[in-house]
Short mmCIF file of N, CA and C and ligand atoms in Angstrom, two decimals:
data_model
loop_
_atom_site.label_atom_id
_atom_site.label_comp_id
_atom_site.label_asym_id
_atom_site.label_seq_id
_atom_site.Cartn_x
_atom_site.Cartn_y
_atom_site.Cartn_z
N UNK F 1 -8.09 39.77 -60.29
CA UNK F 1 -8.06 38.34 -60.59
C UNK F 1 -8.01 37.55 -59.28
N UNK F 2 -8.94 36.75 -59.25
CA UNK F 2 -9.27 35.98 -57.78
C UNK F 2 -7.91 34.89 -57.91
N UNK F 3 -7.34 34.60 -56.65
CA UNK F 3 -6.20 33.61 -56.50
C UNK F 3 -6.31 32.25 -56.97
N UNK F 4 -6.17 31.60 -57.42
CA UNK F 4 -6.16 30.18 -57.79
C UNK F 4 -5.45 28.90 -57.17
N UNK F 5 -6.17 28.96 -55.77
CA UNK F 5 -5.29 28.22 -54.81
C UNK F 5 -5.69 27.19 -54.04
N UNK F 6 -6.95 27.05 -54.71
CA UNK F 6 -7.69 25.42 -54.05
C UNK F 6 -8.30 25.55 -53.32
N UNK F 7 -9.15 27.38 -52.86
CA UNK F 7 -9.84 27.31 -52.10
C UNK F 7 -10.84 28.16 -52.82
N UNK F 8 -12.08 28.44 -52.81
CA UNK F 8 -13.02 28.87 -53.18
C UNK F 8 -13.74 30.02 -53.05
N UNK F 9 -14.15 30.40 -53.79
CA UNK F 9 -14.00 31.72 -53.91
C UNK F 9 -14.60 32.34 -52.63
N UNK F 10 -15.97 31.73 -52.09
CA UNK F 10 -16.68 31.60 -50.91
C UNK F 10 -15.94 32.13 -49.62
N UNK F 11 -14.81 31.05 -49.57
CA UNK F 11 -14.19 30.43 -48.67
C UNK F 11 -12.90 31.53 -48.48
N UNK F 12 -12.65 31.65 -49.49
CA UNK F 12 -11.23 32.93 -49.54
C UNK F 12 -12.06 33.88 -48.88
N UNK F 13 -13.35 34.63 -49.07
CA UNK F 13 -14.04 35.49 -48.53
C UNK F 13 -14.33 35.50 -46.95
N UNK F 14 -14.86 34.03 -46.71
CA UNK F 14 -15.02 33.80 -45.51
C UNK F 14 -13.46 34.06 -44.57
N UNK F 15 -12.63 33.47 -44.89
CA UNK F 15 -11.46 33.62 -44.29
C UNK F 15 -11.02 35.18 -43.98
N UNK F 16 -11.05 36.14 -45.25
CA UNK F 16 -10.80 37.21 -45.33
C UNK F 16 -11.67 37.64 -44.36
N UNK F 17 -12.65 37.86 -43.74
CA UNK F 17 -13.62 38.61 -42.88
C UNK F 17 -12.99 38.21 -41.20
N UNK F 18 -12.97 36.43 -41.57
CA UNK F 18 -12.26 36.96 -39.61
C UNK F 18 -10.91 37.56 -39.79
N UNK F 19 -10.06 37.16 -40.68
CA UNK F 19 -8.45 38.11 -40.68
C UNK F 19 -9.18 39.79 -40.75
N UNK F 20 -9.88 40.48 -40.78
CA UNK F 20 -10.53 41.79 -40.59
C UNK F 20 -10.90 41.83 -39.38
N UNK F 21 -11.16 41.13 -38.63
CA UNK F 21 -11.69 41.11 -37.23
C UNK F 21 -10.07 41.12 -36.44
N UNK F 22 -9.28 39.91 -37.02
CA UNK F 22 -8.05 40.12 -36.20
C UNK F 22 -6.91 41.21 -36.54
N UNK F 23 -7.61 41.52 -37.49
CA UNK F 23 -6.08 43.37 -38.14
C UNK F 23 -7.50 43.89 -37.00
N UNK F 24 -8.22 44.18 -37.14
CA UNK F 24 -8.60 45.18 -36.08
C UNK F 24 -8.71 45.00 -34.69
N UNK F 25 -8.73 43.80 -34.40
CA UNK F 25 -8.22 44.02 -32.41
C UNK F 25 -6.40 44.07 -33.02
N UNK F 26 -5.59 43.69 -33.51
CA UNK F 26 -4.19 44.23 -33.40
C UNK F 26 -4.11 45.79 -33.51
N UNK F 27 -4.79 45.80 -34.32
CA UNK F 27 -4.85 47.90 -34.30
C UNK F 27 -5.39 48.78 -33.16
N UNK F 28 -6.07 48.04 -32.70
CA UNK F 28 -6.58 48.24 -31.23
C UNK F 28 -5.58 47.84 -30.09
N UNK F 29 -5.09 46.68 -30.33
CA UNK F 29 -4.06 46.69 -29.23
C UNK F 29 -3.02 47.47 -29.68
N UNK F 30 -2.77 47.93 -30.37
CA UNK F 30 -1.50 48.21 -30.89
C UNK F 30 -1.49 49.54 -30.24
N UNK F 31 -2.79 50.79 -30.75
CA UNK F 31 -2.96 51.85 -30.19
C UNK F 31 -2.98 52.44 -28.67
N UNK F 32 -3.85 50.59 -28.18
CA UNK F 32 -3.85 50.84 -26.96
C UNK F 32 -2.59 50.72 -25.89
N UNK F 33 -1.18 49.94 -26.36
CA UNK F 33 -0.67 49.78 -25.34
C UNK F 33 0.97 51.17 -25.99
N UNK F 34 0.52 51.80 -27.33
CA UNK F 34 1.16 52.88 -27.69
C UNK F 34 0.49 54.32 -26.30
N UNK F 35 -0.79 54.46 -26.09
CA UNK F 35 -1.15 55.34 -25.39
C UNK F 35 -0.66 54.61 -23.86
N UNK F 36 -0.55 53.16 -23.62
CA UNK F 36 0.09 53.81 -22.32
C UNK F 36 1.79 53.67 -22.00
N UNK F 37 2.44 53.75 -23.46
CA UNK F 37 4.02 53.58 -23.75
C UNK F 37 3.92 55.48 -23.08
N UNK F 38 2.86 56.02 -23.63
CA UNK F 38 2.71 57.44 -23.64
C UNK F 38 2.40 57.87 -21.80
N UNK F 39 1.72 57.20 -21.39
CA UNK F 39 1.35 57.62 -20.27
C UNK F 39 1.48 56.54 -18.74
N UNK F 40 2.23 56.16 -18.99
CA UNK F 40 2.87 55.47 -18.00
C UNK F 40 3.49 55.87 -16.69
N UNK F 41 3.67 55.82 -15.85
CA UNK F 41 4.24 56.52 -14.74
C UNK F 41 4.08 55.42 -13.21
N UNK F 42 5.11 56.14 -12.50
CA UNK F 42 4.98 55.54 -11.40
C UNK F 42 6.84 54.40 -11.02
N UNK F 43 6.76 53.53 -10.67
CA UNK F 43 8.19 53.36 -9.88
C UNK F 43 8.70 52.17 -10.87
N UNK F 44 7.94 51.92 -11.63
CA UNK F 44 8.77 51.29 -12.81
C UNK F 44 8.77 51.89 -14.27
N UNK F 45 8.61 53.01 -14.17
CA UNK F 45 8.20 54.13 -15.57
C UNK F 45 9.11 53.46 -16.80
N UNK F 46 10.54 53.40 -16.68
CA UNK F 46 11.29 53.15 -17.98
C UNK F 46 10.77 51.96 -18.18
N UNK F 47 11.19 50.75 -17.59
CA UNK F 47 10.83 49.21 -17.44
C UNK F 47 10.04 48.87 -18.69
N UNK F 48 8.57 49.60 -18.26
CA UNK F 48 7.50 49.25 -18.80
C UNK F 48 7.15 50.30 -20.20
N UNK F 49 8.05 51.73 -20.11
CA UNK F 49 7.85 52.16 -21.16
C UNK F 49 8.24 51.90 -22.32
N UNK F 50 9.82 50.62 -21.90
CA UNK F 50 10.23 50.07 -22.98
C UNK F 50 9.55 48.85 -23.10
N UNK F 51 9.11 48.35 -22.47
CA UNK F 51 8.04 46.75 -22.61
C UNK F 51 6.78 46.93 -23.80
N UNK F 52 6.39 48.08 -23.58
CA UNK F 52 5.31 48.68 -24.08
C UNK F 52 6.03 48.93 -25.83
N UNK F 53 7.20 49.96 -25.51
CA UNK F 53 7.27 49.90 -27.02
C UNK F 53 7.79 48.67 -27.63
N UNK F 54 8.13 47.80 -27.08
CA UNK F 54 8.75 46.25 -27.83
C UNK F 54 7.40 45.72 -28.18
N UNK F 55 6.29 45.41 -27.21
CA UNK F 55 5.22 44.56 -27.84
C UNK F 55 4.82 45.62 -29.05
N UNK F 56 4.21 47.37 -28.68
CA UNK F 56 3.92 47.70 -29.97
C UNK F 56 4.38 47.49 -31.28
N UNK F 57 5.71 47.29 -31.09
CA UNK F 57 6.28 47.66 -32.75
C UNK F 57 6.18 45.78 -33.11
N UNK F 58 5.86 44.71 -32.06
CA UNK F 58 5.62 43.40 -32.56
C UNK F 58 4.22 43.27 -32.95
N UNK F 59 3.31 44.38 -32.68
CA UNK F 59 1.74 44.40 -32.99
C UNK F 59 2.01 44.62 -33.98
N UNK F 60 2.40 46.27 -34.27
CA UNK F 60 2.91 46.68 -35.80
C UNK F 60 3.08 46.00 -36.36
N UNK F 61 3.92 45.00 -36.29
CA UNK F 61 4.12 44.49 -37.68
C UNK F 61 3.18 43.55 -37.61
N UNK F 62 2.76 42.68 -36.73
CA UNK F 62 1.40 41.97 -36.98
C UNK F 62 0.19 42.50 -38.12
N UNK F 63 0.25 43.74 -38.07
CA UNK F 63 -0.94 44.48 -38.48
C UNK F 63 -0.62 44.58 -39.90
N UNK F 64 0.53 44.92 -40.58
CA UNK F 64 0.92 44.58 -41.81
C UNK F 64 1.05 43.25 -42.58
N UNK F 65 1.43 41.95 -41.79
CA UNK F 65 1.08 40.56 -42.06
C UNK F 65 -0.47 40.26 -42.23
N UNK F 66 -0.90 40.61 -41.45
CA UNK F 66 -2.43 40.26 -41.67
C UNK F 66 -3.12 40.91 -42.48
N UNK F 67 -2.88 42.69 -42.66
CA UNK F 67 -3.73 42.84 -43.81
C UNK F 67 -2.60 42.47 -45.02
N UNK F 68 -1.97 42.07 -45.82
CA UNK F 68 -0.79 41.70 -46.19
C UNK F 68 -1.75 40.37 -47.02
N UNK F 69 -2.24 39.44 -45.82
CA UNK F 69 -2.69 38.20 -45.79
C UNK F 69 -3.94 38.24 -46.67
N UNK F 70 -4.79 39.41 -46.15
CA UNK F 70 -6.19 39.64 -46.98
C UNK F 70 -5.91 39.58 -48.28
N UNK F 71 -4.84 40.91 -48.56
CA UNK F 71 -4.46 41.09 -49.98
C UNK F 71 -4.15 39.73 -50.84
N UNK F 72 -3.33 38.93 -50.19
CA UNK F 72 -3.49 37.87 -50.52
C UNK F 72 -4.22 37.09 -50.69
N UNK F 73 -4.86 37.13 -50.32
CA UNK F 73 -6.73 35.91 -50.40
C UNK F 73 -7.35 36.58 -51.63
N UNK F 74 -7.03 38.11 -52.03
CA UNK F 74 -8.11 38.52 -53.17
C UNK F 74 -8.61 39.17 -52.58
N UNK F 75 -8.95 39.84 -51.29
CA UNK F 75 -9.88 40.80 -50.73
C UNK F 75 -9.08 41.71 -50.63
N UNK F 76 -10.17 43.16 -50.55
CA UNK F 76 -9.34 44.65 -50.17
C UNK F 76 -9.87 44.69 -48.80
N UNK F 77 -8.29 45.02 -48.10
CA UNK F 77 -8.42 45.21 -46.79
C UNK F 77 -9.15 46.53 -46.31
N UNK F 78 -9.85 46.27 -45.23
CA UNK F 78 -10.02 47.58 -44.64
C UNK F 78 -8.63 48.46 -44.00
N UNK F 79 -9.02 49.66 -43.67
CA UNK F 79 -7.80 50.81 -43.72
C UNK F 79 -8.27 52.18 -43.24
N UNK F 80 -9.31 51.64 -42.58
CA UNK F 80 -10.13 53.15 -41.41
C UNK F 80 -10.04 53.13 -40.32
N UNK F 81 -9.72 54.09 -39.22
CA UNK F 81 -10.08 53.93 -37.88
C UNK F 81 -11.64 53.37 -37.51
N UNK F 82 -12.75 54.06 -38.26
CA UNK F 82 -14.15 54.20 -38.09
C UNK F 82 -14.05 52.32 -38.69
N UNK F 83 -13.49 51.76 -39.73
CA UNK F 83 -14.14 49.97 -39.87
C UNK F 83 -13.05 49.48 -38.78
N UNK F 84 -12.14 49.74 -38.24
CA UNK F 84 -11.20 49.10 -37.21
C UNK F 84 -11.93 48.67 -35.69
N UNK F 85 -12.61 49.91 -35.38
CA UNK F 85 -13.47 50.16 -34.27
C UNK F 85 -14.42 49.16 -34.52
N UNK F 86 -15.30 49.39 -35.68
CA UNK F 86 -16.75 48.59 -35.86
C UNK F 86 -16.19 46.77 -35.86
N UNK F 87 -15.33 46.31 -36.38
CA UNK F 87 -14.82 45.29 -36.53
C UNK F 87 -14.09 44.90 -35.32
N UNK F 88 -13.69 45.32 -34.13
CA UNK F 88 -13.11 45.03 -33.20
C UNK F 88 -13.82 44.53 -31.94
N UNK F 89 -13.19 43.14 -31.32
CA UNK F 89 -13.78 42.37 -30.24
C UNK F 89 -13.28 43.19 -29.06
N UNK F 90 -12.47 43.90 -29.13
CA UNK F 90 -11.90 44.52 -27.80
C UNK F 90 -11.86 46.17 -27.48
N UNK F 91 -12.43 46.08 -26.37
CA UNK F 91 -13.21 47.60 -25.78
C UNK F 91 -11.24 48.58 -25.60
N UNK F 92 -12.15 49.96 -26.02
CA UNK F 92 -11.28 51.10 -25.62
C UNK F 92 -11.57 51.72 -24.29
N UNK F 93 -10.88 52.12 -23.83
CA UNK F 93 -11.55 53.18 -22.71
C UNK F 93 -10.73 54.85 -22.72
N UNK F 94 -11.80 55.07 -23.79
CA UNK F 94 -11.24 57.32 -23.92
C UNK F 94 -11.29 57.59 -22.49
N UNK F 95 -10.78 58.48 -22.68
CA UNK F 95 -10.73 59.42 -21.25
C UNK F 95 -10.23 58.62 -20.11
N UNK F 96 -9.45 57.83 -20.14
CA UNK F 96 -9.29 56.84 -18.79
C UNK F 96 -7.64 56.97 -18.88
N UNK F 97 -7.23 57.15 -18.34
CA UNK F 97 -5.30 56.79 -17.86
C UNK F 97 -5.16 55.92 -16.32
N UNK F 98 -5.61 55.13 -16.61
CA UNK F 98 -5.40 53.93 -15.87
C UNK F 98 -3.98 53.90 -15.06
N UNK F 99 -4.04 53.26 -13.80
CA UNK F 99 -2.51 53.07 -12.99
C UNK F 99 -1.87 52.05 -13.89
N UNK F 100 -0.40 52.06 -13.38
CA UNK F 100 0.40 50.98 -14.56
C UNK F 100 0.00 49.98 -13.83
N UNK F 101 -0.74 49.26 -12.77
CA UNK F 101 -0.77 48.05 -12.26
C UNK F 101 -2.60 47.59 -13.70
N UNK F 102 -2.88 48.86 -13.70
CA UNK F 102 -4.00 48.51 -14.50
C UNK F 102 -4.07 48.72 -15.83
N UNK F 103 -2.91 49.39 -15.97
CA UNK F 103 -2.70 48.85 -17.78
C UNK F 103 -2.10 47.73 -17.98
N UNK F 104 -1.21 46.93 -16.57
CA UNK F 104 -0.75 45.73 -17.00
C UNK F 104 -1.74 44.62 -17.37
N UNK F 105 -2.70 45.11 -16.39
CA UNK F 105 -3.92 43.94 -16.37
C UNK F 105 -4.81 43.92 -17.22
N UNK F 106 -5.15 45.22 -18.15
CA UNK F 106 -5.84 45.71 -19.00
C UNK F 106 -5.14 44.74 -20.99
N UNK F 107 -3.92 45.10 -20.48
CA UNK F 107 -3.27 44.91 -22.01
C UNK F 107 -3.42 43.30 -21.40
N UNK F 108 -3.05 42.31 -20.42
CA UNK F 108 -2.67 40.90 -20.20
C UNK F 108 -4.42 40.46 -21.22
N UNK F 109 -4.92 41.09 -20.32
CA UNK F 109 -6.83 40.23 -20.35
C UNK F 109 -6.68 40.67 -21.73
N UNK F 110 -6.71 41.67 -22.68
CA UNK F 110 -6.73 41.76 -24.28
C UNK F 110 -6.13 40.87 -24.82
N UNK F 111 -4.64 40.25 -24.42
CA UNK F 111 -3.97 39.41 -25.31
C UNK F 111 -4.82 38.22 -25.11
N UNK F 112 -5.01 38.39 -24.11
CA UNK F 112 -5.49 36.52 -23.38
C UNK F 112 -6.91 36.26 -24.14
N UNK F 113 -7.77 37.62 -24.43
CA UNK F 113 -8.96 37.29 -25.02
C UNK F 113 -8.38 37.20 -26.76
N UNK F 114 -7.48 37.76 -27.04
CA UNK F 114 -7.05 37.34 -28.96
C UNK F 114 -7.17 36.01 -28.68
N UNK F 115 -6.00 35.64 -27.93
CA UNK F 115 -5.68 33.93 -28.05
C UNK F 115 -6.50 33.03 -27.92
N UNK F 116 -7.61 33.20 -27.07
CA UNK F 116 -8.93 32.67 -26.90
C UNK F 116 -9.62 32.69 -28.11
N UNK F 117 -10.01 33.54 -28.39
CA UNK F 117 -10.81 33.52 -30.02
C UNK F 117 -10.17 32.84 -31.01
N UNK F 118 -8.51 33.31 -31.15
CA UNK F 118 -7.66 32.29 -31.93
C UNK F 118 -7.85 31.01 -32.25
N UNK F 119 -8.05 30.62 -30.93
CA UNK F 119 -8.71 28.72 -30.84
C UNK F 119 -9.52 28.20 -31.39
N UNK F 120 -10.72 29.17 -31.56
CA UNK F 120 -11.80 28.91 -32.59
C UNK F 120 -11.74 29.78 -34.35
N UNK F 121 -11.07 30.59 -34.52
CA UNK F 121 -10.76 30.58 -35.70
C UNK F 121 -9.91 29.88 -36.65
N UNK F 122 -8.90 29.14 -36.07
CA UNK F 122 -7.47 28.32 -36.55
C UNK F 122 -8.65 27.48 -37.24
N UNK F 123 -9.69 26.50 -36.20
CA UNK F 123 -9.86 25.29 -36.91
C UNK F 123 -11.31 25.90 -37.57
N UNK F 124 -11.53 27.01 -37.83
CA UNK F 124 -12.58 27.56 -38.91
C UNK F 124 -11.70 28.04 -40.41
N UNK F 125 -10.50 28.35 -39.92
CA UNK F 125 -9.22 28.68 -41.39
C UNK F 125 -9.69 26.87 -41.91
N UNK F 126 -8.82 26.43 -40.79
CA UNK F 126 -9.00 24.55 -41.56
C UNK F 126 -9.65 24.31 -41.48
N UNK F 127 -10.92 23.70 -41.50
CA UNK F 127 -12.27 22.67 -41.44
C UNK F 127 -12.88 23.61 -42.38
N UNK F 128 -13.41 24.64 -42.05
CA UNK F 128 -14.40 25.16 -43.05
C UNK F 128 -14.09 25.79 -44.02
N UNK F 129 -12.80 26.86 -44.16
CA UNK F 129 -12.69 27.35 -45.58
C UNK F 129 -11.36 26.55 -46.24
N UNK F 130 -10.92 25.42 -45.73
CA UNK F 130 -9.75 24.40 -46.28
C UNK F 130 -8.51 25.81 -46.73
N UNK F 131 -8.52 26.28 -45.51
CA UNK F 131 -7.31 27.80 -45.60
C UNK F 131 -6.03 27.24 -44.44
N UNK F 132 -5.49 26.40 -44.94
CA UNK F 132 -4.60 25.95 -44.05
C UNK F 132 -3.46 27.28 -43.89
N UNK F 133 -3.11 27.70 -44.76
CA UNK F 133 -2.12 28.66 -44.77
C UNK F 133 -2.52 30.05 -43.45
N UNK F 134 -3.61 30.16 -43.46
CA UNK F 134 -4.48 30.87 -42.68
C UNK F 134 -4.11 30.35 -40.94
N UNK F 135 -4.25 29.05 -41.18
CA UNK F 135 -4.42 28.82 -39.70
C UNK F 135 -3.10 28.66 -39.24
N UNK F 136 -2.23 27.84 -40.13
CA UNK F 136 -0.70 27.56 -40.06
C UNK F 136 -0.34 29.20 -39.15
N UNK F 137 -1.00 30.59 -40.16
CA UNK F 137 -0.40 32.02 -39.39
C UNK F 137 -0.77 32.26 -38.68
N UNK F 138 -1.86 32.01 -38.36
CA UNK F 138 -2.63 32.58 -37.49
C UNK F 138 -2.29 32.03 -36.14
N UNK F 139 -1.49 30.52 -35.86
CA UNK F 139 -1.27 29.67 -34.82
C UNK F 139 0.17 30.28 -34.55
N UNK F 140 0.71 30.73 -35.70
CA UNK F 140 2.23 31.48 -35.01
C UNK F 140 1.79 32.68 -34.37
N UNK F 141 0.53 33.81 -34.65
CA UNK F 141 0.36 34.94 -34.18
C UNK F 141 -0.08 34.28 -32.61
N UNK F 142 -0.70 33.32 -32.43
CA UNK F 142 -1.21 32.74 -30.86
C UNK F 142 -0.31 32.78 -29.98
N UNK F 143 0.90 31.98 -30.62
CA UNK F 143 2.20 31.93 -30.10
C UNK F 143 2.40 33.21 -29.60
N UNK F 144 2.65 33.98 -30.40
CA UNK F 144 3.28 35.21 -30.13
C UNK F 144 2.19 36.03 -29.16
N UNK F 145 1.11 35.76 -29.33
CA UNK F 145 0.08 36.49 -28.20
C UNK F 145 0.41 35.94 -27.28
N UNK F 146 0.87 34.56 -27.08
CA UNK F 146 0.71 33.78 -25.80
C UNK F 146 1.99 34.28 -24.81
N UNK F 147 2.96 34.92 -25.20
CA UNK F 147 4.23 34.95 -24.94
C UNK F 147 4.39 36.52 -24.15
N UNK F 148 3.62 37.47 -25.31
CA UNK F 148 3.42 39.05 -24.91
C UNK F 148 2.30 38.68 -23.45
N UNK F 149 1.40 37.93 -23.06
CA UNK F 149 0.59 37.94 -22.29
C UNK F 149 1.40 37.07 -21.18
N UNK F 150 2.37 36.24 -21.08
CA UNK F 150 3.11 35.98 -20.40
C UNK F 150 3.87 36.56 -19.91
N UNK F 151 4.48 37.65 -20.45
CA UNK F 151 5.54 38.62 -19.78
C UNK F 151 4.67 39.82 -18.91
N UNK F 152 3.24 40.52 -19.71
CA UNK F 152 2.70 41.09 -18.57
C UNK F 152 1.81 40.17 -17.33
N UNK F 153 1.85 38.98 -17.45
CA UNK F 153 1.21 38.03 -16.20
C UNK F 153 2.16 37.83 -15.45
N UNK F 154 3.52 37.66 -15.82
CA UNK F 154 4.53 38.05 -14.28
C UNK F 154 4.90 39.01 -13.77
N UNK F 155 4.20 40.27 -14.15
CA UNK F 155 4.05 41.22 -13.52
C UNK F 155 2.86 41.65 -12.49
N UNK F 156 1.87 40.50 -12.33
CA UNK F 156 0.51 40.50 -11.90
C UNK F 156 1.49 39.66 -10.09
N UNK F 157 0.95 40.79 -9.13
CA UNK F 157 1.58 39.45 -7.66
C UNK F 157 0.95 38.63 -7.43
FE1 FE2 M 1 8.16 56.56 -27.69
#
């Protein structure tokens, strides 16, 4: 049964497809800054291995709000590695274990590119699919990107 919430059926759809784009760069970041909670090293090893697991488990739960959110609109979320990948704005790099000066810079530029895109989806939630509720969340998740990308940018000299 489609939701009955003043937005259209169109429009619930449309909305639902970029929240699929943003559960999958969070699943992507999420994985990515879990592999270097995993492989971290060097003269601030604990520091950052606990930095690493605080933003993950704040991705985590990102990743449950948002597909959470779909369910809510009436759409079935995706729930594959293989549609996470295809749906994702932000590159992996297999085989790479990067220095921690370059996973700092690696995970900063990922958040900084969510929040960027953010800007133009908020006022596509409002203006085009009249999904205020959408953008209302989606402007607290900015927040919260803006904040995780702040703490690894004072780590940049
Ligand atoms: Fe751990």
């Amino acid at each position: 049964m489609s939701p009955n919430i003043g937005i259209t059926t169109k429009n619930l759809k449309k909305s639902a497809t970029i929240l699929a784009t943003i559960l999958s760069n969070e699943m992507t970041l999420y994985v990515k800054t879990r592999k270097f909670h995993w492989n971290i090293s060097g003269n601030s090893f604990m520091e950052l291995h606990k930095l690493f697991e605080d933003q993950y488990r704040l991705l985590e739960n990102n990743i449950d709000e948002v597909a959470e959110r779909i369910s809510q609109l009436g759409e079935k979320t995706i729930g594959t590695m293989k549609e996470f990948i295809e749906n994702s704005t932000l590159k992996e790099s297999p085989k790479e274990y990067a220095s921690q000066k370059h996973m700092l810079q690696e995970l900063l530029e990922n958040h900084e590119q969510m929040v960027t895109e953010f800007r133009d989806y908020i006022p596509a939630f409002e203006n085009d699919n009249h999904d205020i509720g959408s953008a209302d969340f989606i402007t607290g998740l900015l927040q919260q990107h803006e904040k995780m990308a702040w703490v690894l940018r004072r780590y940049q000299a």
